[in-house]
Amino acid sequence: MNQIKPYLPWTFRILLSFLFLFSAYAKLYPNPSLNFAIVTFEMKQLVPLGFSECVAPYFSRFIIGAEIALGLGFLQPHYLRKLVIPLSALLLIVFNIHLAYSMIQNTGGNCGCFGDLLPMTPAQAFTKNVITLGIIFWLWKL
């Protein structure tokens, strides 16, 4: 175990980076019926939440940009404890609040976390986010 311990933080940082970057990529992945999955993300996720059709494209691109920035932030050594880890935890907590609301309303189907590339139910995404939050808080304690 002592041989693995020095490599664990970087392993988890690379895993978290991949998770955020894959999530951003999946929202941009081309859908056969539409040009991009981002339109699906906007119309199926953001408009039902109360965003207007004019504001939803800006907010969806902000979310994708934040995911890219956090994914790249885990790969660099600066401001990890002060900025990257707290912002990624905040983003996942907000997503979990939305997923909990979706589970209470019993809206099954794809939650949109990974676009149409990897469909997940709200319960699966909630579980993934809780595990991810556990890894993030473990990294923060280091």
Short mmCIF file of C-alpha atoms in Angstrom, two decimals:
data_model
loop_
_atom_site.label_atom_id
_atom_site.label_comp_id
_atom_site.label_asym_id
_atom_site.label_seq_id
_atom_site.Cartn_x
_atom_site.Cartn_y
_atom_site.Cartn_z
CA MET A 1 0.00 0.00 0.00
CA ASN A 2 2.86 2.39 0.74
CA GLN A 3 4.07 1.97 -2.84
CA ILE A 4 0.69 3.05 -4.23
CA LYS A 5 0.05 5.93 -1.82
CA PRO A 6 2.18 8.56 -3.62
CA TYR A 7 0.43 7.90 -6.93
CA LEU A 8 -3.17 7.92 -5.66
CA PRO A 9 -3.73 11.71 -5.63
CA TRP A 10 -2.57 12.09 -9.22
CA THR A 11 -4.59 9.06 -10.27
CA PHE A 12 -7.74 10.59 -8.80
CA ARG A 13 -6.93 14.01 -10.27
CA ILE A 14 -6.57 12.48 -13.75
CA LEU A 15 -9.80 10.52 -13.24
CA LEU A 16 -11.69 13.67 -12.16
CA SER A 17 -10.20 15.62 -15.05
CA PHE A 18 -11.33 12.95 -17.47
CA LEU A 19 -14.81 12.94 -15.92
CA PHE A 20 -15.30 16.70 -16.32
CA LEU A 21 -13.75 16.84 -19.80
CA PHE A 22 -15.78 13.82 -20.97
CA SER A 23 -18.95 15.40 -19.64
CA ALA A 24 -18.26 18.60 -21.59
CA TYR A 25 -17.38 16.64 -24.73
CA ALA A 26 -20.49 14.49 -24.45
CA LYS A 27 -22.71 17.57 -24.37
CA LEU A 28 -21.09 18.71 -27.64
CA TYR A 29 -21.06 15.27 -29.31
CA PRO A 30 -23.01 15.25 -32.60
CA ASN A 31 -26.45 13.70 -32.46
CA PRO A 32 -27.67 12.00 -35.67
CA SER A 33 -31.07 13.73 -35.54
CA LEU A 34 -29.71 17.15 -34.50
CA ASN A 35 -26.52 19.03 -35.21
CA PHE A 36 -25.21 18.83 -31.65
CA ALA A 37 -26.33 17.27 -28.40
CA ILE A 38 -26.11 20.71 -26.83
CA VAL A 39 -29.50 21.52 -28.38
CA THR A 40 -30.94 18.43 -26.69
CA PHE A 41 -29.31 19.46 -23.41
CA GLU A 42 -30.81 22.93 -23.68
CA MET A 43 -34.32 21.88 -24.67
CA LYS A 44 -34.70 18.79 -22.47
CA GLN A 45 -32.82 19.99 -19.38
CA LEU A 46 -32.65 23.77 -19.15
CA VAL A 47 -35.94 24.93 -20.66
CA PRO A 48 -38.02 22.66 -18.35
CA LEU A 49 -36.09 24.13 -15.39
CA GLY A 50 -37.47 27.55 -16.25
CA PHE A 51 -34.75 29.00 -18.46
CA SER A 52 -36.10 30.84 -21.49
CA GLU A 53 -35.09 29.69 -24.95
CA CYS A 54 -32.96 32.84 -25.24
CA VAL A 55 -31.02 32.30 -21.99
CA ALA A 56 -30.63 28.49 -22.20
CA PRO A 57 -27.89 28.54 -24.91
CA TYR A 58 -25.77 30.95 -22.88
CA PHE A 59 -26.20 28.99 -19.65
CA SER A 60 -25.48 25.65 -21.34
CA ARG A 61 -22.28 27.02 -22.83
CA PHE A 62 -21.32 28.42 -19.42
CA ILE A 63 -21.78 24.97 -17.87
CA ILE A 64 -19.72 23.33 -20.62
CA GLY A 65 -17.00 25.97 -20.24
CA ALA A 66 -16.95 25.47 -16.48
CA GLU A 67 -16.59 21.71 -16.93
CA ILE A 68 -13.68 22.19 -19.35
CA ALA A 69 -11.99 24.68 -17.01
CA LEU A 70 -12.39 22.37 -14.00
CA GLY A 71 -11.18 19.37 -16.02
CA LEU A 72 -8.04 21.25 -17.00
CA GLY A 73 -7.74 22.68 -13.48
CA PHE A 74 -7.29 19.23 -11.99
CA LEU A 75 -4.28 18.67 -14.24
CA GLN A 76 -2.34 21.73 -13.10
CA PRO A 77 -0.83 22.22 -9.62
CA HIS A 78 -1.88 25.84 -8.98
CA TYR A 79 -4.93 26.86 -6.91
CA LEU A 80 -6.08 23.27 -6.55
CA ARG A 81 -7.20 23.55 -2.91
CA LYS A 82 -8.34 27.16 -3.08
CA LEU A 83 -10.23 27.22 -6.37
CA VAL A 84 -10.51 24.01 -8.40
CA ILE A 85 -11.68 21.61 -5.67
CA PRO A 86 -14.24 23.99 -4.07
CA LEU A 87 -15.71 25.02 -7.44
CA SER A 88 -15.98 21.44 -8.66
CA ALA A 89 -17.64 20.41 -5.38
CA LEU A 90 -20.06 23.34 -5.68
CA LEU A 91 -20.91 22.41 -9.26
CA LEU A 92 -21.57 18.79 -8.30
CA ILE A 93 -23.68 19.81 -5.29
CA VAL A 94 -25.83 22.04 -7.53
CA PHE A 95 -26.17 19.19 -10.02
CA ASN A 96 -27.16 16.85 -7.16
CA ILE A 97 -29.85 19.26 -5.99
CA HIS A 98 -31.26 19.27 -9.52
CA LEU A 99 -31.03 15.46 -9.71
CA ALA A 100 -32.76 15.07 -6.33
CA TYR A 101 -35.55 17.33 -7.59
CA SER A 102 -35.79 15.20 -10.75
CA MET A 103 -35.96 12.00 -8.69
CA ILE A 104 -38.70 13.43 -6.47
CA GLN A 105 -40.72 14.38 -9.55
CA ASN A 106 -40.10 10.87 -10.93
CA THR A 107 -38.77 12.10 -14.26
CA GLY A 108 -36.97 9.05 -15.59
CA GLY A 109 -34.92 8.87 -18.74
CA ASN A 110 -31.65 10.54 -19.56
CA CYS A 111 -30.52 13.18 -17.06
CA GLY A 112 -28.24 14.84 -19.63
CA CYS A 113 -25.05 14.63 -17.56
CA PHE A 114 -23.20 13.03 -20.45
CA GLY A 115 -25.55 14.17 -23.19
CA ASP A 116 -26.77 11.44 -25.53
CA LEU A 117 -23.35 9.78 -25.60
CA LEU A 118 -23.82 8.00 -22.26
CA PRO A 119 -27.45 8.09 -21.08
CA MET A 120 -27.89 7.93 -17.31
CA THR A 121 -30.97 8.05 -15.11
CA PRO A 122 -31.10 10.73 -12.40
CA ALA A 123 -30.48 8.08 -9.72
CA GLN A 124 -27.37 6.78 -11.49
CA ALA A 125 -26.04 10.31 -12.00
CA PHE A 126 -26.76 11.16 -8.35
CA THR A 127 -24.77 8.11 -7.22
CA LYS A 128 -21.91 9.00 -9.59
CA ASN A 129 -21.84 12.55 -8.23
CA VAL A 130 -21.83 11.39 -4.59
CA ILE A 131 -18.86 9.11 -5.28
CA THR A 132 -17.14 11.92 -7.16
CA LEU A 133 -17.76 14.31 -4.24
CA GLY A 134 -16.20 11.74 -1.90
CA ILE A 135 -13.08 11.63 -4.06
CA ILE A 136 -12.98 15.43 -4.25
CA PHE A 137 -13.25 15.85 -0.48
CA TRP A 138 -10.56 13.17 0.01
CA LEU A 139 -8.27 15.11 -2.33
CA TRP A 140 -9.04 18.33 -0.47
CA LYS A 141 -8.03 16.75 2.84
CA LEU A 142 -4.65 15.79 1.36
#
